[in-house]
GROMACS .gro file of C-alpha atoms in nm:
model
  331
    1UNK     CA    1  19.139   7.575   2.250
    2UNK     CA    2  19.017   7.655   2.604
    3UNK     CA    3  18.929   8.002   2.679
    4UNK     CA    4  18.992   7.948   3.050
    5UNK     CA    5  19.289   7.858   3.259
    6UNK     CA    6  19.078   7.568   3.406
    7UNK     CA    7  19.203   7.225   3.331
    8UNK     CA    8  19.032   7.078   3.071
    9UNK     CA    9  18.819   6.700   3.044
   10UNK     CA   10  18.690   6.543   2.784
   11UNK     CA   11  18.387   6.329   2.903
   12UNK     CA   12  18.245   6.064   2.631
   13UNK     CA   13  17.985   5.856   2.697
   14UNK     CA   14  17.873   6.132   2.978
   15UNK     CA   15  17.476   6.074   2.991
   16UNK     CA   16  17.485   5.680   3.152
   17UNK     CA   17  17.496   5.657   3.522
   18UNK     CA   18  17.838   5.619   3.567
   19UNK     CA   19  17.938   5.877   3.316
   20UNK     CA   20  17.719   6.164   3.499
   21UNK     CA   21  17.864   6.070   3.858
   22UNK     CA   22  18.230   6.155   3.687
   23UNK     CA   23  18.095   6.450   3.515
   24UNK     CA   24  17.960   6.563   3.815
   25UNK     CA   25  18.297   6.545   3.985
   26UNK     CA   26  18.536   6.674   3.760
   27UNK     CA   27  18.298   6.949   3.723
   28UNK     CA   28  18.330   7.004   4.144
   29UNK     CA   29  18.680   7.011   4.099
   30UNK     CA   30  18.738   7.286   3.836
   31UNK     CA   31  18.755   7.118   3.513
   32UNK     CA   32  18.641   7.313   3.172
   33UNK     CA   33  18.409   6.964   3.044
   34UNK     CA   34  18.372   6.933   2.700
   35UNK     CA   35  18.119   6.606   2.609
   36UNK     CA   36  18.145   6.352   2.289
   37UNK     CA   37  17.838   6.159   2.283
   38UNK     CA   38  17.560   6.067   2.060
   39UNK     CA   39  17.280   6.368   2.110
   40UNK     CA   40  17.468   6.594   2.325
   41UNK     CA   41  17.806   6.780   2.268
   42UNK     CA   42  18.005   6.670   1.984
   43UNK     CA   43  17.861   6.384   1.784
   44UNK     CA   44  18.049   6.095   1.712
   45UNK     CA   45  18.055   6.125   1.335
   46UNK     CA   46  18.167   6.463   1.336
   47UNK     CA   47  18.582   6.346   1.338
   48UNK     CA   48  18.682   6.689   1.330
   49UNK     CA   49  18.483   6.832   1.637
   50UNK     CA   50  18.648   6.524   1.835
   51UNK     CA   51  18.970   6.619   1.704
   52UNK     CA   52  18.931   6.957   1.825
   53UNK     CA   53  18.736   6.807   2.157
   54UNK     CA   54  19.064   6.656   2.252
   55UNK     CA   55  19.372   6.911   2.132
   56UNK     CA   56  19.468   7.039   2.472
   57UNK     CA   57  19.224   6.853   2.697
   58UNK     CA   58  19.438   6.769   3.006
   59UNK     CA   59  19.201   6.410   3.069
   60UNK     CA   60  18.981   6.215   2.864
   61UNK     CA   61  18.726   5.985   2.962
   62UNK     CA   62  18.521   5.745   2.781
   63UNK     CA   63  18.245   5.554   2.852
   64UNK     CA   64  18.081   5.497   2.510
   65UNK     CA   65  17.901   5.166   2.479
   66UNK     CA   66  17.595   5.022   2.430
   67UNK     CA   67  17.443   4.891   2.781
   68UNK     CA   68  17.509   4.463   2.769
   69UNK     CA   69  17.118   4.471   2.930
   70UNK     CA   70  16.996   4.310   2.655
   71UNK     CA   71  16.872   4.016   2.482
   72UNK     CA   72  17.229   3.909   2.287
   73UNK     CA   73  17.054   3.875   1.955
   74UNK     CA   74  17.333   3.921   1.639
   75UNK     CA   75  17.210   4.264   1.559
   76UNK     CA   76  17.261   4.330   1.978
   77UNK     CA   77  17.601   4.118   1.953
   78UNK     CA   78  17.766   4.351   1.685
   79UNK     CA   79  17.601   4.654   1.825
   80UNK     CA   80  17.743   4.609   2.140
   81UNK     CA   81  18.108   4.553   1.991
   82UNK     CA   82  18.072   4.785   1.760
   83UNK     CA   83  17.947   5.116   1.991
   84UNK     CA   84  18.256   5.016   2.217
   85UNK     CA   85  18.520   4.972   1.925
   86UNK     CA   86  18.472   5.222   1.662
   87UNK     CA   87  18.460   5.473   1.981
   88UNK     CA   88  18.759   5.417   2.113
   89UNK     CA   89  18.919   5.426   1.737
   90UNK     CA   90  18.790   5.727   1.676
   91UNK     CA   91  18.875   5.864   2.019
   92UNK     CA   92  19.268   5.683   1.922
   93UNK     CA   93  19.279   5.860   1.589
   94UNK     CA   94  19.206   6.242   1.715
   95UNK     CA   95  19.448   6.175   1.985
   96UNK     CA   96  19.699   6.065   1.753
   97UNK     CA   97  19.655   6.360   1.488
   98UNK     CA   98  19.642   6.624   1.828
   99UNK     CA   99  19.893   6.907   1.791
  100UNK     CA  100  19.853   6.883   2.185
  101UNK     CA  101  19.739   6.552   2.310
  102UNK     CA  102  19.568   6.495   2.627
  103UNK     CA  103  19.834   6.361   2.915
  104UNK     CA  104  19.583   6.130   3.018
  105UNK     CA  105  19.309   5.911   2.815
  106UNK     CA  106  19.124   5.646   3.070
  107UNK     CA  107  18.879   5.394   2.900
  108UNK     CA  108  18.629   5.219   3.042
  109UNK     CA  109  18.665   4.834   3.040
  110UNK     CA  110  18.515   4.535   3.206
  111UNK     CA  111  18.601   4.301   3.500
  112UNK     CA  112  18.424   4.017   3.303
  113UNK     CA  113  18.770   3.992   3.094
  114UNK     CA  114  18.856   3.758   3.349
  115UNK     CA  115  18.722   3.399   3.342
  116UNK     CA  116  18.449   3.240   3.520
  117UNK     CA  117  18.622   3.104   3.860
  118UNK     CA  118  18.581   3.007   4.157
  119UNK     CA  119  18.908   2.907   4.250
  120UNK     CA  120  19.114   3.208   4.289
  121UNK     CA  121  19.089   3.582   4.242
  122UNK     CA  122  19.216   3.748   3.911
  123UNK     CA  123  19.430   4.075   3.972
  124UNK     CA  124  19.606   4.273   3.695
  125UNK     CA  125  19.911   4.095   3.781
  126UNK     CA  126  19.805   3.711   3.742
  127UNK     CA  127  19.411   3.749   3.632
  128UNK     CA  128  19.328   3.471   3.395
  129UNK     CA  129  19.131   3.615   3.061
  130UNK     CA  130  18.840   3.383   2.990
  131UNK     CA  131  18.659   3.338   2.628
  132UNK     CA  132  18.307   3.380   2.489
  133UNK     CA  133  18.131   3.659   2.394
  134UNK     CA  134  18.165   3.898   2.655
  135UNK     CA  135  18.491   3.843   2.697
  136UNK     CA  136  18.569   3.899   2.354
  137UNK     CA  137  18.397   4.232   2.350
  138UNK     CA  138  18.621   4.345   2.650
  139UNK     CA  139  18.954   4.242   2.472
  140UNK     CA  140  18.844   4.360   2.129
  141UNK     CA  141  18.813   4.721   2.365
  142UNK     CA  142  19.081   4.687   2.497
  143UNK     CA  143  19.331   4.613   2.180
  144UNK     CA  144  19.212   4.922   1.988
  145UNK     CA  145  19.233   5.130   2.314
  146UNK     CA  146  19.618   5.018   2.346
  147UNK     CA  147  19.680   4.950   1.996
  148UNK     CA  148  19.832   5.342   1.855
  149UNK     CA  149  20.140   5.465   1.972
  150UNK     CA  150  20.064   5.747   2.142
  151UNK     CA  151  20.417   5.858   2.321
  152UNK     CA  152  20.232   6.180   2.517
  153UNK     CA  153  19.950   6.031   2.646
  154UNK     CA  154  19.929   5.771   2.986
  155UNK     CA  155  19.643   5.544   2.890
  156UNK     CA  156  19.459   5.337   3.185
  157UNK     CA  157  19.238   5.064   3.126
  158UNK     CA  158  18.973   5.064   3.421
  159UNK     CA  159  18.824   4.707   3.394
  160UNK     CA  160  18.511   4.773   3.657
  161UNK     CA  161  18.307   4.520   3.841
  162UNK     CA  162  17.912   4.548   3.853
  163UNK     CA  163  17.857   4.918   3.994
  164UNK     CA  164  17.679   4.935   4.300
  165UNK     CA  165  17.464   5.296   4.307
  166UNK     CA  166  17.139   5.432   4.134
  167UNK     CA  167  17.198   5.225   3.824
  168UNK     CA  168  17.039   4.938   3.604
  169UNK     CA  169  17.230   4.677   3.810
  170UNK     CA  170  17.112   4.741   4.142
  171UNK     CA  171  16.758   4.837   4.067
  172UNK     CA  172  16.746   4.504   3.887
  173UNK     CA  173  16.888   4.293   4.246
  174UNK     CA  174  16.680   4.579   4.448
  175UNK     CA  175  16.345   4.418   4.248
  176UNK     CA  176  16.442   4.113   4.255
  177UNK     CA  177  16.431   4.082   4.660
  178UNK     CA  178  16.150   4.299   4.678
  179UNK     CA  179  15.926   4.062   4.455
  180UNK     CA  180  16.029   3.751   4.665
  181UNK     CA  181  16.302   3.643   4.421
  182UNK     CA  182  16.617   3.746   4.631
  183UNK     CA  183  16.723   3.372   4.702
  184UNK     CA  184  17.123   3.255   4.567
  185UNK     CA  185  17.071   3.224   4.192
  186UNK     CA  186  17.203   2.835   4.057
  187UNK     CA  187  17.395   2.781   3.721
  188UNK     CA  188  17.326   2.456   3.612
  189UNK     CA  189  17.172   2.284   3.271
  190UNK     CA  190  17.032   2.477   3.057
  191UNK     CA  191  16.888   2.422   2.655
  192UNK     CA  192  17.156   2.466   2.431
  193UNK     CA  193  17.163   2.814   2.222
  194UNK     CA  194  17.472   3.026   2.090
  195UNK     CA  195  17.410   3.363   2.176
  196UNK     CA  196  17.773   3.343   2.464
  197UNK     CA  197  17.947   3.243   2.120
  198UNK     CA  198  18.267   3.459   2.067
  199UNK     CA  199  18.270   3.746   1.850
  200UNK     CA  200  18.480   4.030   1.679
  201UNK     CA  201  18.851   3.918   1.485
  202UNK     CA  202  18.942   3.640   1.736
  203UNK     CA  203  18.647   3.476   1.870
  204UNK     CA  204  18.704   3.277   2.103
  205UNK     CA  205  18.500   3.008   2.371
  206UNK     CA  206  18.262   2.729   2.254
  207UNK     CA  207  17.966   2.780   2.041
  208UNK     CA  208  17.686   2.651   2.265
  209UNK     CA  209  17.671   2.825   2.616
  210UNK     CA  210  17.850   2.674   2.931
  211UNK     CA  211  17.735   2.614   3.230
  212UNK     CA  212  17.866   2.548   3.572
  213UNK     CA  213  17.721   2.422   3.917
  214UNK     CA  214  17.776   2.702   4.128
  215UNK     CA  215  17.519   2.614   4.392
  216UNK     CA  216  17.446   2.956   4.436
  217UNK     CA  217  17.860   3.001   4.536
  218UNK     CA  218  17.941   3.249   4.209
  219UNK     CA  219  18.172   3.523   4.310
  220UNK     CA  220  17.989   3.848   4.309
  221UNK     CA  221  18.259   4.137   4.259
  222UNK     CA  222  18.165   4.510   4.282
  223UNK     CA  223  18.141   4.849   4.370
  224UNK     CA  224  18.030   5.124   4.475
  225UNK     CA  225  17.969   5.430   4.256
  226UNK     CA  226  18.119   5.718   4.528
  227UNK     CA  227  18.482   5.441   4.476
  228UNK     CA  228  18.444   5.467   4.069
  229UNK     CA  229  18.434   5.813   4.084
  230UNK     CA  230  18.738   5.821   4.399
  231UNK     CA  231  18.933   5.568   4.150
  232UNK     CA  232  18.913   5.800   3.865
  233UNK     CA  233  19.053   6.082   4.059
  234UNK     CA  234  19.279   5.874   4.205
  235UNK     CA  235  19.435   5.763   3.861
  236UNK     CA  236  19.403   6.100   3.752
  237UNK     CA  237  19.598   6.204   3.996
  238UNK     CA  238  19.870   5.935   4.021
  239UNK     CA  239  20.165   5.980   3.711
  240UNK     CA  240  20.243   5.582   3.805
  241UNK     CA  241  19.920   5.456   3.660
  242UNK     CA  242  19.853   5.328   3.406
  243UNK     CA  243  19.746   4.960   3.184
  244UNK     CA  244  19.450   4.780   3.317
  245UNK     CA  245  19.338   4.860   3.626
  246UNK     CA  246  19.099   4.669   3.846
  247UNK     CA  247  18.837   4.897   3.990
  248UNK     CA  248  18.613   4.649   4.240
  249UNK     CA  249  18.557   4.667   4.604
  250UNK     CA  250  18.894   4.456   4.792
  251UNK     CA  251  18.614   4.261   4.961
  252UNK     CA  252  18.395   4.044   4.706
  253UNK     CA  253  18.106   3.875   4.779
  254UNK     CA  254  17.890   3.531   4.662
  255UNK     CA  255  17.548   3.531   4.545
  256UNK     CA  256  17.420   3.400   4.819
  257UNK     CA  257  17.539   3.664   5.040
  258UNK     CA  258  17.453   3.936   4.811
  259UNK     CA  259  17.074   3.787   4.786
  260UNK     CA  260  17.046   3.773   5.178
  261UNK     CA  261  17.212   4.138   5.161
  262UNK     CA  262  16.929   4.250   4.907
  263UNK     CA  263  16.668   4.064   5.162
  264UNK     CA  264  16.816   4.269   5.461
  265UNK     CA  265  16.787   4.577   5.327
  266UNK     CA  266  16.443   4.586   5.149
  267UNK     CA  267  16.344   4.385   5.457
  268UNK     CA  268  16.204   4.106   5.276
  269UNK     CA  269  16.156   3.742   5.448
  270UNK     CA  270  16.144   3.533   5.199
  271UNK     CA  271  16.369   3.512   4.919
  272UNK     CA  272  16.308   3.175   4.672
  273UNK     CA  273  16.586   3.029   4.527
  274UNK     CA  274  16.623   3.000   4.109
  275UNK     CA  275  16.768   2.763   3.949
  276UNK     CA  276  16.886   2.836   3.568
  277UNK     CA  277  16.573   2.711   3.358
  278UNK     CA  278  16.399   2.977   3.572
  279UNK     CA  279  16.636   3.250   3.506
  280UNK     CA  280  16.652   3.186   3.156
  281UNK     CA  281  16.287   3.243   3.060
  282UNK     CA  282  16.286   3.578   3.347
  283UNK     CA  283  16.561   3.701   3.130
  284UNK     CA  284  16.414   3.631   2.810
  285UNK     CA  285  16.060   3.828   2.958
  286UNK     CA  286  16.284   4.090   3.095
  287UNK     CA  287  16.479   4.126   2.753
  288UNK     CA  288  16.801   4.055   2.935
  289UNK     CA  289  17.051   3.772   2.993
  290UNK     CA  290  17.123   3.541   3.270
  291UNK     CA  291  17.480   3.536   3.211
  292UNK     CA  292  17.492   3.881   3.398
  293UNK     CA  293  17.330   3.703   3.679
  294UNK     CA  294  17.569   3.390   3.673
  295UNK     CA  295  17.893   3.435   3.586
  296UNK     CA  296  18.101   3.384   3.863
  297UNK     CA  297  18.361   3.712   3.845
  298UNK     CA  298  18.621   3.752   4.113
  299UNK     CA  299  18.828   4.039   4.077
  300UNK     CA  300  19.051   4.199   4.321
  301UNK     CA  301  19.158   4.570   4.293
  302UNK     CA  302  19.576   4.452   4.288
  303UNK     CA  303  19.721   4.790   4.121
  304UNK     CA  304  19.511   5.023   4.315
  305UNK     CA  305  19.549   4.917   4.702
  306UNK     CA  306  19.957   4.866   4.606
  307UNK     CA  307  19.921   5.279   4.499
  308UNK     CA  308  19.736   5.304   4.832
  309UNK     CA  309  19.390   5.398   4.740
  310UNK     CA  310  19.144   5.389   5.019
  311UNK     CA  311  18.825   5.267   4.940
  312UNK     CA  312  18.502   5.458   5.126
  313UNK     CA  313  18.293   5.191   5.099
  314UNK     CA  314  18.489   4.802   5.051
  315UNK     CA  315  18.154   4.640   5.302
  316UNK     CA  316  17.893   4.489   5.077
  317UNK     CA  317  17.629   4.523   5.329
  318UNK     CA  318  17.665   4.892   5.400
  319UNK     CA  319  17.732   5.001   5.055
  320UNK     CA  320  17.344   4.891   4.947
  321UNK     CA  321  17.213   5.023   5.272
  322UNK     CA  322  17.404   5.342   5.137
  323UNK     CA  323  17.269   5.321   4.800
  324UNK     CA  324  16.902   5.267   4.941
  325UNK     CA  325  16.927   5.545   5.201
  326UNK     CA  326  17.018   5.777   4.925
  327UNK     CA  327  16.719   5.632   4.695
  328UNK     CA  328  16.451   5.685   4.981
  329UNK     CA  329  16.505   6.051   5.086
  330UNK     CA  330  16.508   6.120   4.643
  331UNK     CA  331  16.903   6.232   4.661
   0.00000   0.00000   0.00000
């Protein structure tokens, strides 16, 4: 129980980049913070300090998972399910057995539930789920997030696109232009392998990888970190919310605008275009997969601009300037 008459938020998952940006502003707007993670706060295999992390929190917020930057090996596959799953169970089953449950529990989810297209946009209203791996992952989440009754507590599913800020991501694109790689990235051919297959208790998608000729034309969807965090708040705020929400900029862009973006700003000439042999083996080096890089993901944020959230920064160009203003003078 709190000891305070400060509203109360439980933050899980509060040490990755996007989980210390919301810390950091619940904590600027009064909240007691109480953190679930794996080395700070409560551990996750201590049930009964979650249970008691969550009786009487006001808001709880995960962001538990294993980062998808990897190399989608089967140990990586399950590990990445798995840290995202047994979370949110866990998180499910204090709230359920709470003698005062939280009013609000928000999740973290994944724009990349949607399919590959480049056709239309998906909102929460008519979005199209795909299949594969990754896709499985975010549905697996998102069935045990949903899956309890839990009568006294609004539950919002915030399925964000690629963050734009002082995270993995943009570094990544950021080095990419620098080093003279910031042309539009093809999908094309590549050798067959099975690590997109699908995964969890209803895999679904082919077993070899696809791949598309997207010319460089994938949708890019984002955002911007400050618009995570104002999205949060704003779905904190708002009683009407609540089911999957879309949390990407209402402007997305293509790869080959982001890659002359990325040129722009790190003023770099020359940017050479890669085609997906090329990606594949910088991935494999880099321990990562190009399927971050390729998938074409257009999302558009339909539940939160009907609520009439305002988003600071919806222009892809001046969001990275932002982001590498704020990198060069160190804030």
């Amino acid at each position: 129980m709190s000891d305070t008459t400060r509203p109360v938020a439980v933050i899980a998952g509060a040490s990755g980049f996007i989980g210390r940006a919301v810390t950091r502003a619940f904590a600027r707007d009064g909240y007691e913070l109480r953190v679930i993670g794996r080395e700070t706060g409560t551990r996750w295999g201590d049930m009964a300090g979650v249970r008691r992390a969550v009786d009487g929190a006001d808001v709880v917020v995960n962001f538990a998972g294993r980062s998808v930057n990897c190399r989608y090996t089967d140990r990586n596959r399950r590990r990445i399910l798995d840290s995202r799953v047994d979370t949110t169970r866990a998180l499910s089953a204090a709230i359920e057995q709470s003698a005062r449950p939280p009013r609000l529990w928000m999740n973290a989810s994944t724009a990349t539930i949607y399919r590959h297209t480049m056709d239309q946009p998906h909102t929460e209203a008519d979005g199209e789920i795909g299949e594969g791996f990754s896709v499985d992952v975010a549905t697996s989440w998102e069935r045990a997030f949903f899956a309890a009754p839990l009568p006294h507590t609004r539950r919002a599913a915030l399925r964000m696109a690629i963050v734009i800020g002082d995270g993995p991501a943009t570094r990544m694109l950021l080095t990419l232009a620098r080093v003279g790689l910031g042309g539009p990235q093809r999908d094309g051919w590549t050798a067959p392998h099975h690590r997109y297959r699908g995964i969890g208790e209803e895999p679904s998608g082919p077993a070899r990888a696809p791949w598309y000729r997207t010319r460089g034309r994938q949708k890019f969807s984002w955002v911007h970190i400050d618009d995570v965090v104002g999205a949060i708040r704003f779905i904190r705020d708002d009683e009407r919310l609540c089911g999957p929400i879309n949390i990407a900029s209402p402007r997305p862009s293509d790869n080959r605008t982001l890659m002359r973006t990325l040129r722009r700003v790190t003023r770099t000439p020359v940017g050479l275009p890669t085609r997906r042999w090329m990606l594949e083996l910088g991935t494999w080096v880099l321990r990562s997969e190009a399927e971050l890089i390729l998938k074409s993901r257009w999302v558009l944020p339909g539940v939160l601009c009907d609520a009439g959230f305002t988003f600071t920064h919806p222009d892809l160009a001046a969001a990275v300037a932002s982001v590498r203003a704020e990198a060069r003078d160190g804030r």
